[in-house]
XYZ file of C-alpha atoms in Angstrom:
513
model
C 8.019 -9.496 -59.980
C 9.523 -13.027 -60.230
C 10.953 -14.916 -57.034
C 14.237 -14.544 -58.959
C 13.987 -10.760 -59.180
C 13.148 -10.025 -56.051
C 16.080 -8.634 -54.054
C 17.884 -10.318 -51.149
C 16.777 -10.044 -48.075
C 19.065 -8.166 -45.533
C 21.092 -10.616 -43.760
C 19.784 -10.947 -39.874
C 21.841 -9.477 -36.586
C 24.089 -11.997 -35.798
C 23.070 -14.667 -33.019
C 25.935 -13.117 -30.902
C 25.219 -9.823 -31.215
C 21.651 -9.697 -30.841
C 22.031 -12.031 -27.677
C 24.195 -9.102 -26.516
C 22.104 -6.514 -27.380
C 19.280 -7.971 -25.125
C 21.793 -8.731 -22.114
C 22.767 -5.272 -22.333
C 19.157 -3.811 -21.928
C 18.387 -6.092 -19.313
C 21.318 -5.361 -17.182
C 20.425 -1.740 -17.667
C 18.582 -0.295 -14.685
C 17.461 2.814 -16.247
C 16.172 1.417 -18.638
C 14.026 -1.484 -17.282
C 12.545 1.346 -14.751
C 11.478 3.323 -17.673
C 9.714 0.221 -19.381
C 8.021 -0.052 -16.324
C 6.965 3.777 -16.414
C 6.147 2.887 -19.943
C 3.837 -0.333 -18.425
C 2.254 2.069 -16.084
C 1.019 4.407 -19.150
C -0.304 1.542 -21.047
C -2.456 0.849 -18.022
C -4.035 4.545 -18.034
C -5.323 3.366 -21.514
C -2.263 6.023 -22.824
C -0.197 4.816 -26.198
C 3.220 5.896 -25.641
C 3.738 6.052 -29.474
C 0.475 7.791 -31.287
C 0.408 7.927 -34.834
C 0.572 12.078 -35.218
C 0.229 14.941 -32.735
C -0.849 18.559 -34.546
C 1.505 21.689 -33.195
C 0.181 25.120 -33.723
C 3.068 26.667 -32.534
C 6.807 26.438 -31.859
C 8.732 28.305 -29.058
C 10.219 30.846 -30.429
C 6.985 31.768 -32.183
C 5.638 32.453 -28.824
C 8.567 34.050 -27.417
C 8.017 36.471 -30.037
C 4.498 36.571 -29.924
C 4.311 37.538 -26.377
C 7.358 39.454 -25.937
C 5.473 41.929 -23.991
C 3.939 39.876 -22.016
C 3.266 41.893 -18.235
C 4.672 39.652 -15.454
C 1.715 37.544 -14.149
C -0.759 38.109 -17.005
C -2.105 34.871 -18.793
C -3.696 35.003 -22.490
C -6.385 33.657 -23.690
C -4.214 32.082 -26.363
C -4.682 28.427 -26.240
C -1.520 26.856 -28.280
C -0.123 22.904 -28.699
C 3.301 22.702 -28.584
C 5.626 19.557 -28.392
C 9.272 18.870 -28.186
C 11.431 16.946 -26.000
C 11.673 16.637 -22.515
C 14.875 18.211 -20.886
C 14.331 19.374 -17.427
C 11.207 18.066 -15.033
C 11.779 20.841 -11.379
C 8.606 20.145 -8.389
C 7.776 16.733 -9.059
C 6.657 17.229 -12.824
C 4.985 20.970 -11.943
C 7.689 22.739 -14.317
C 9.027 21.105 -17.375
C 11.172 22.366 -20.107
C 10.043 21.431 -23.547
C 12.435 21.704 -26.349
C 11.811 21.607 -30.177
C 13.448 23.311 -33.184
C 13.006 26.912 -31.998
C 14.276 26.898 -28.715
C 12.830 26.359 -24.901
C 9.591 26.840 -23.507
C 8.829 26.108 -19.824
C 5.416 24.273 -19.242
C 3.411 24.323 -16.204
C 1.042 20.854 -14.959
C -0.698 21.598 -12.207
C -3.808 19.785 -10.436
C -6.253 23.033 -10.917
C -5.528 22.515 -14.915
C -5.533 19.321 -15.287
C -7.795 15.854 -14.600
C -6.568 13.503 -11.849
C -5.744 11.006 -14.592
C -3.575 13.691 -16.202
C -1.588 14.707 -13.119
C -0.658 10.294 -13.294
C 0.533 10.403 -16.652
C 2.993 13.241 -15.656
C 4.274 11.530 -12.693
C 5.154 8.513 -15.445
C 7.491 11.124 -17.473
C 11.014 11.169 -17.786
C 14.125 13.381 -19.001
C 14.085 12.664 -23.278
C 10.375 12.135 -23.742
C 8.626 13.182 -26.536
C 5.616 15.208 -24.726
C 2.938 17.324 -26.724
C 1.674 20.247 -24.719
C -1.645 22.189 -24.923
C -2.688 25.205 -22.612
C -2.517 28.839 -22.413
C 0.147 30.902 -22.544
C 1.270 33.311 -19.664
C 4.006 35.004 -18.210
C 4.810 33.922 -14.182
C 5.436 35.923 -11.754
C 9.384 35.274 -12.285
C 8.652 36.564 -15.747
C 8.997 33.288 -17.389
C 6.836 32.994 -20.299
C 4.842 29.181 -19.818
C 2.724 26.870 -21.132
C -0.281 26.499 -18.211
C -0.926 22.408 -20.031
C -4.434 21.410 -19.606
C -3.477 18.164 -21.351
C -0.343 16.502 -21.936
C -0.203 14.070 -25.132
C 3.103 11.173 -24.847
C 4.587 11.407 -28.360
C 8.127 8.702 -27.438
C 8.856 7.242 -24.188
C 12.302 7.165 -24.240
C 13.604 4.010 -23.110
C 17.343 5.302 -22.366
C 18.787 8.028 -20.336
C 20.074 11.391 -21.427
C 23.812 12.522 -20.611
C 24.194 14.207 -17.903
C 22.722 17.484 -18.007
C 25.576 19.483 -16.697
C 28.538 17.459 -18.731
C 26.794 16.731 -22.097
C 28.329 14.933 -24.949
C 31.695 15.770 -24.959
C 32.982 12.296 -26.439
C 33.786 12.815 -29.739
C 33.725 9.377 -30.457
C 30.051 8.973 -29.337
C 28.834 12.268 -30.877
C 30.234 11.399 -34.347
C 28.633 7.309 -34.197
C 25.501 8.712 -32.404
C 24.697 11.927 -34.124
C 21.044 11.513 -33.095
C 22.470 12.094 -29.827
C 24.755 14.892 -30.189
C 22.119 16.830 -32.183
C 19.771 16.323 -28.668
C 22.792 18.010 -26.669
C 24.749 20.025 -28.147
C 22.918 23.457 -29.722
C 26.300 23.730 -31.901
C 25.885 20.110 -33.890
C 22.328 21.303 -34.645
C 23.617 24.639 -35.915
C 26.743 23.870 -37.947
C 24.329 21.770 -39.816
C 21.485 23.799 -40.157
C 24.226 26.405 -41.580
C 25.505 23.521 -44.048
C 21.962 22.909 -45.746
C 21.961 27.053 -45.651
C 25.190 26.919 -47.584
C 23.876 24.665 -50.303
C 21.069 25.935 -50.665
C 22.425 29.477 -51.637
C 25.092 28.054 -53.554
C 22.111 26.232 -55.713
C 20.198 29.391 -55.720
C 23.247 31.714 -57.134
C 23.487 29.184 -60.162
C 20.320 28.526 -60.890
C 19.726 32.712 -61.019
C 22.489 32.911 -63.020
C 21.219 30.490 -66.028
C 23.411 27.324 -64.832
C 21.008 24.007 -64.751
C 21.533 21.170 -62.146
C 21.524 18.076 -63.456
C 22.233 14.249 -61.823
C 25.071 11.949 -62.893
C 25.358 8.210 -62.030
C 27.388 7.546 -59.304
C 28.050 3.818 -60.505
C 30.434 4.003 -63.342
C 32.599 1.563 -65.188
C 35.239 3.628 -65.651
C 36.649 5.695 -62.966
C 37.414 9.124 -64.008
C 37.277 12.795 -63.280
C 39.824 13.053 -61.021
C 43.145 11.370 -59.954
C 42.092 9.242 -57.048
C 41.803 5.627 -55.880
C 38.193 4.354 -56.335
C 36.011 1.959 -54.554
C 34.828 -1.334 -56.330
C 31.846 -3.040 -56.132
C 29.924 -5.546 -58.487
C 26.537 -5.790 -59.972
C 25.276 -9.271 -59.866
C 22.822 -9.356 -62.979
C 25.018 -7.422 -65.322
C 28.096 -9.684 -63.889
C 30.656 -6.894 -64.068
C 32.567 -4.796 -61.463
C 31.695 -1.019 -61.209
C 33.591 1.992 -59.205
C 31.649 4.487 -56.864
C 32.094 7.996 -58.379
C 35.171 9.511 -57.463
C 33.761 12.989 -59.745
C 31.063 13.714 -62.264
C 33.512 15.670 -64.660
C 33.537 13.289 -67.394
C 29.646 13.099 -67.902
C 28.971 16.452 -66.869
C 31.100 17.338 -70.182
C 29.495 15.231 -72.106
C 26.169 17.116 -71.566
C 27.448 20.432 -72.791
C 28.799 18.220 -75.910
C 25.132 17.453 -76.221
C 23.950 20.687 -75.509
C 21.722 19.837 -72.706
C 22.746 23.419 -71.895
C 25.522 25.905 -71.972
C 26.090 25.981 -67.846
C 25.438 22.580 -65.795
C 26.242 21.927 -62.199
C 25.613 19.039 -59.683
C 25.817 18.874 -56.082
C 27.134 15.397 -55.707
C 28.416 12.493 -53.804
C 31.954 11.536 -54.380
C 33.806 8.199 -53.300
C 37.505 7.881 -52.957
C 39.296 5.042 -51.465
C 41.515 7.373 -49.648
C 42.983 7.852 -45.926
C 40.770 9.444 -43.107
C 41.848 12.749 -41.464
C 40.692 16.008 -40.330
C 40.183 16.979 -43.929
C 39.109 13.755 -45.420
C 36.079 11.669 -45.552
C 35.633 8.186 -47.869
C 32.383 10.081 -49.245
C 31.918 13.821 -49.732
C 30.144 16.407 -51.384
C 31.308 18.444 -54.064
C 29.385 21.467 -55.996
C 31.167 21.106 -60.051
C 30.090 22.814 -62.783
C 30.760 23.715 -66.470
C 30.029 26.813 -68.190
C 30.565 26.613 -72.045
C 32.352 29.584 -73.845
C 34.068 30.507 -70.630
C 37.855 30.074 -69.309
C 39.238 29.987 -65.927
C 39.480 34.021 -65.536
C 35.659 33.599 -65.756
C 35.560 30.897 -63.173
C 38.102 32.744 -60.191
C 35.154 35.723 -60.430
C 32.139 33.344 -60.229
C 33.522 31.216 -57.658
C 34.449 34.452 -55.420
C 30.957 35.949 -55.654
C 29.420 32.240 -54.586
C 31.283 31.942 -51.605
C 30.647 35.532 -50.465
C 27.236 34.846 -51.163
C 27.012 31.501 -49.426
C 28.699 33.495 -46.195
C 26.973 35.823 -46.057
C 23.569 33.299 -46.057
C 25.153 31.132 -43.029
C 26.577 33.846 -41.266
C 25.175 37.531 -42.433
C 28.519 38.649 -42.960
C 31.815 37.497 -45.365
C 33.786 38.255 -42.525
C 34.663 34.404 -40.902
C 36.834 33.179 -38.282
C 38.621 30.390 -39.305
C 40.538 28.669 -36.512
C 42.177 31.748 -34.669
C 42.071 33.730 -37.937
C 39.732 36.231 -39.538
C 38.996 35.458 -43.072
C 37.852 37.878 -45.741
C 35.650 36.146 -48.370
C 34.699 39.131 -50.297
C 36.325 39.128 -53.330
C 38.351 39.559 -55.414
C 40.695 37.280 -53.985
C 44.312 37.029 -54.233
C 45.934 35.334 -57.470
C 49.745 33.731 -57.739
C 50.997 31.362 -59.850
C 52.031 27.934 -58.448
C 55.536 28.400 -59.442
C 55.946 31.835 -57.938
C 54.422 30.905 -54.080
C 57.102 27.939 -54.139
C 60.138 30.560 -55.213
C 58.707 33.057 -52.660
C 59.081 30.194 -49.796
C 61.719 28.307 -51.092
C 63.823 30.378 -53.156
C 64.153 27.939 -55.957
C 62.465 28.974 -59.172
C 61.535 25.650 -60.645
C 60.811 27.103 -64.275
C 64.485 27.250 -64.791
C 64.761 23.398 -63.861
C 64.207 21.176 -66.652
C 64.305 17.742 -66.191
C 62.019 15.559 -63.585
C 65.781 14.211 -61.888
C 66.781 17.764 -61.809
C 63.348 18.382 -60.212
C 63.213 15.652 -57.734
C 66.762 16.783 -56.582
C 65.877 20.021 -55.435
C 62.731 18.967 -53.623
C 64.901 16.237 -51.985
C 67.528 19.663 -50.877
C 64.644 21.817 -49.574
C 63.634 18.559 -46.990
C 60.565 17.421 -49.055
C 59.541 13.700 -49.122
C 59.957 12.295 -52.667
C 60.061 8.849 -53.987
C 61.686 8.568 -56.680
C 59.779 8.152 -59.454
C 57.787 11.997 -59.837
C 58.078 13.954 -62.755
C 58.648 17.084 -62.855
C 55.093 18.599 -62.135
C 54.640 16.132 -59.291
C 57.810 17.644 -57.720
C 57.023 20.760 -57.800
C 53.772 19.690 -56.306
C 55.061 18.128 -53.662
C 57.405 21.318 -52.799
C 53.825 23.346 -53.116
C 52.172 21.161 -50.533
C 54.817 20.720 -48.061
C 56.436 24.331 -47.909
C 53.881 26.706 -49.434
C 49.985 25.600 -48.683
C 49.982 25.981 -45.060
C 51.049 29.570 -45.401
C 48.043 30.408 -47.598
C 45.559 32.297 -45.022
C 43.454 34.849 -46.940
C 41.289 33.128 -49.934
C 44.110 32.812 -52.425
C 43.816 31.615 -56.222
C 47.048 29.782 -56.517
C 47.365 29.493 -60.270
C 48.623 27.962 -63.599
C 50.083 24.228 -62.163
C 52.103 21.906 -64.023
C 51.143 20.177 -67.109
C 52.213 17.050 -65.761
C 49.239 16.846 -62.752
C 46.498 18.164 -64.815
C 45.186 15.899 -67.689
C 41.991 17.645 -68.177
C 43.389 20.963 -68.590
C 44.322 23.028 -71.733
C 47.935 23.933 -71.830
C 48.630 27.396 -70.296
C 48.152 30.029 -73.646
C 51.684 31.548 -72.775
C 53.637 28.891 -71.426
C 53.378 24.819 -72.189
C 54.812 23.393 -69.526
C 51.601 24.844 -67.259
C 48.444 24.692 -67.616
C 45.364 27.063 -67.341
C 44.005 25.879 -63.664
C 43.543 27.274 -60.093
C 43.265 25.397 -56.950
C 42.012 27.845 -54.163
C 43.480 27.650 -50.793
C 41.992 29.175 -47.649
C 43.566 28.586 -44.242
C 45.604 26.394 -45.440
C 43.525 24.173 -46.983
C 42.562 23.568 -50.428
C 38.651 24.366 -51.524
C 37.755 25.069 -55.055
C 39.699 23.137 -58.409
C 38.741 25.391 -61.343
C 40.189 24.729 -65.463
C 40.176 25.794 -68.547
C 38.590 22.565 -69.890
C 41.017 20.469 -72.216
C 38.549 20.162 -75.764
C 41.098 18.332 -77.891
C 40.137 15.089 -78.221
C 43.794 14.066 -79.439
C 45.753 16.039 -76.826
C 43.560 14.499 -74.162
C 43.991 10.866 -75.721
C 47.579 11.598 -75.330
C 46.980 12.595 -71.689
C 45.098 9.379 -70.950
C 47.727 7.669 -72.542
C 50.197 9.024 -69.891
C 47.964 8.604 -66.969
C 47.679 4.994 -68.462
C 52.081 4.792 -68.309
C 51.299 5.677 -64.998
C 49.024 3.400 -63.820
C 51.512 0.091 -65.515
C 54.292 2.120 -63.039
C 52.191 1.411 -60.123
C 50.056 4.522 -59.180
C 46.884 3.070 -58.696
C 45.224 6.413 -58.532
C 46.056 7.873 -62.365
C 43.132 8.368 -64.299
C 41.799 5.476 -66.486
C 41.303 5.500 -70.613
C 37.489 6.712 -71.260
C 37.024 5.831 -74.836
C 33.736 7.079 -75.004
C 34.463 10.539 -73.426
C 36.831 10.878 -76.026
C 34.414 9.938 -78.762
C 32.354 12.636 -77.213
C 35.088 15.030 -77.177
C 35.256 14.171 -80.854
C 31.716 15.875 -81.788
C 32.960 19.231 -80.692
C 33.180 20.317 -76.597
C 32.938 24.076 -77.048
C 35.648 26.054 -74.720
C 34.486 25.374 -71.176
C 35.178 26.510 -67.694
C 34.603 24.136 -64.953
C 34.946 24.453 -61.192
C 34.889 22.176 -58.558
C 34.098 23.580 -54.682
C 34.563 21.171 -51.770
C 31.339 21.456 -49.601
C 32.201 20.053 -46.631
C 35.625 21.914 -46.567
C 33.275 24.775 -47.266
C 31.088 24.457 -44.334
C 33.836 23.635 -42.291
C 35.036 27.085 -42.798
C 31.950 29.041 -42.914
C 31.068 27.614 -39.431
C 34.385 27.326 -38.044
C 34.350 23.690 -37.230
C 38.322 21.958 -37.072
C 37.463 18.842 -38.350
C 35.076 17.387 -41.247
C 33.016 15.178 -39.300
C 31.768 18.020 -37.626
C 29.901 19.227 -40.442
C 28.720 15.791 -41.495
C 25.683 14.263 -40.194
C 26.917 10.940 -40.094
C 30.791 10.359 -41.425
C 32.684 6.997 -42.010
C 33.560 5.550 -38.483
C 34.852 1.373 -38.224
C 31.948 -0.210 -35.934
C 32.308 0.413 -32.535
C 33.478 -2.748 -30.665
């Protein structure tokens, strides 16, 4: 490597801030008493931060282990345990050591442990990483503990946990400092425990079922897949701008063109320059797939049996509460067309409206938002969204949408003006996009072509002109289903969390100021 092709270096904190950042610490009385605590170790030849520490055994091992334990019996069972520090009772006699499993109390006392041991206790604090080893026994309060015969510092913590009683209730804090809210709150570390659950059977029900994952890129110079606004960035060698994925579809096509394999999926990263909200997040995860000689009807099954499946991994059960409602995920689900749900609500039966004025009219009369230039799928859209989606409780397949929103799809085999594609909607909320892939490579030229109309009428989010997806299209795309299943919205659901921050680790926030 050159000194031309080595990267950039990251640029340093700024003079301000890090001048800050060091005011802040040493205004901080907690925490300059705990560097002195930290001094004190370093003097009783201890490091405060050893390179490795080896556990044999985590606490609810030995919870279920000794389950049986008689009140006042110790073991011979010498373990080493370590965790965190979250409750020090007698002067450092009793502490609580948490890890992954749970809670296990530990007992230091003088007839265990050297004089020089019995110091290093006195030096610990609420948050530190401690490693434990000793036998195991049950007191006479029937506590099962830890007796330590030596005590191993794994982290001094230099800063203060919440207060014990009050936690982390700041929503603010717990979403910037998730390292923090996973310490206090036994729910964070749950919802996403449950979440990699989730994926992990959704990965395992494909791949058992012959689909293949496969990666996309996630820098593309085209941005395509969906109907979205995408971020921009630029690749200095190359010279050229590029857009952050906003979906895999396009490529993930063009592998069953090349018969990589007759089912593909990806779990993957998406980007969309969009608003933030309890639903949205600037980068998400979606689960898409394609399955070659398959429609839509062969989709709504699959994508029923997943979900079930993926319930019943995070919560033993497809039974869910949602919010104050109990949701069914065992299939099959219910199916209505788009156009019948917005007659049902509204009364208005918008096959027998024909033009996109005609259309935009009777949104505007039933009190729905419109601006003037939809056509005549968008309207009906728009109706769908404002009067009809919120009333969708039970998993609901809400099928066959307008040609008008759908340029990927194939036109509807009994009726043109629709098009073969469900969106599912549970509580409310939209979670899986399935089609019947489009596989004409003119008709979908003439689709891009619209989008493009689009686009020069200033919607910034219609889908771009992929010349080379169409060339691909062009060898032969055999009939294909594909589906597209929100994750997060997923996990939101499946572990009853309001918003989607919850269930990611660490969502788009501005910097805190």
């Amino acid at each position: 490597m050159t000194a031309n092709d080595r990267p950039e270096a990251p640029a340093a904190l700024p003079r301000d801030e890090a001048a800050a950042f060091r005011a802040s610490n040493a205004s901080n009385e907690f925490r300059q008493a705990r560097l002195g605590k930290l001094e004190a170790m370093k003097r009783l030849g201890v490091n405060p931060y050893p390179y490795r520490f080896e556990r044999t055994a985590l606490a609810a091992g030995i919870e279920q282990e000794f389950a049986e334990l008689p009140v006042g019996e110790t073991t011979d069972k010498s373990v080493r345990i370590c965790g965190r520090i979250r409750a020090i009772r007698n002067s450092g006699m009793f502490i609580d050591l948490h890890d992954q499993s749970g809670k296990i109390q530990v007992f230091c006392h003088k007839d265990y442990m050297t004089p020089e041991q019995i110091e290093l206790v006195k030096l610990l604090d609420l948050g530190d990483m401690l490693g434990v080893t000793g036998l195991v026994r049950r007191t006479p309060r029937g506590e099962l503990t830890v007796n330590a015969s030596e005590v191993t510092v794994l982290a001094k913590a230099l800063l203060p946990l919440p207060e014990k009683y009050h936690g982390l209730s700041d929503l603010e804090t717990r979403y910037r400092q998730r390292y923090l809210d996973l310490i206090m709150n036994p729910e964070s570390r749950e919802t996403l425990r449950k979440r990699s659950l989730i994926i992990a059977a959704m990965r395992s029900f494909l791949i058992e079922r012959g689909f293949l994952e496969v990666e996309t890129p996630m820098l593309h110079t085209i941005a395509g897949g969906a109907t979205a606004r995408p971020f921009v960035t630029h690749h200095n060698t190359l010279d050229m701008d590029l857009f952050l994925r906003i979906a895999p579809e396009l490529h993930l096509k063009r592998l069953i063109v090349g018969g990589l394999s007759d089912k593909v999926f990806e779990i993957n990263r998406n980007f969309r320059n969009e608003g933030v909200s309890p639903r949205h997040n600037p980068e998400f995860t979606m689960m898409e797939l394609y399955w070659a000689f398959a429609d839509y009807n062969d989709i709504r099954t699959l994508v029923e049996d997943m979900v079930a499946h993926a319930a019943i991994a995070a919560n033993g059960t497809t039974k869910v509460m949602v919010g104050a409602n109990e949701i069914e995920f065992a299939g099959p689900w219910a199916r209505r067309s788009m156009i019948d749900l917005v007659k049902d609500e509204t009364g208005v039966d918008f096959n027998m409206i024909d033009t996109a004025e005609a259309a935009r009219d009777a949104a505007k009369r039933l009190g729905v938002k419109i601006e003037g230039h939809e056509n005549w799928g968008q309207a009906v859209e728009a109706v769908f969204g404002d009067k009809v989606e919120h009333t969708l409780i039970q998993p609901t397949h809400v099928m066959d949408h307008p040609l008008d929103i759908s340029p990927l799809t194939k036109v509807h085999r009994d009726n043109p003006r629709l098009v073969e594609r469900f969106e599912t909607v549970v509580n409310g909320i939209e979670l899986t996009n399935a089609y019947s892939e489009l596989t004409d490579p003119q008709d979908q030229f003439d689709r891009f072509a619209e989008q493009m109309k689009q686009r020069d009428q200033g919607d910034d989010e219609a889908q771009q002109l992929d010349v080379d997806f169409i060339t691909a299209l062009e060898y032969g795309l055999p009939p294909t289903g594909g589906l597209g299943v929100g994750i997060d919205r997923l996990v939101m659901m499946l572990t009853n969390s309001p918003a989607i921050r919850d269930v990611i680790a660490f969502p788009t926030m501005r910097p805190a100021t």
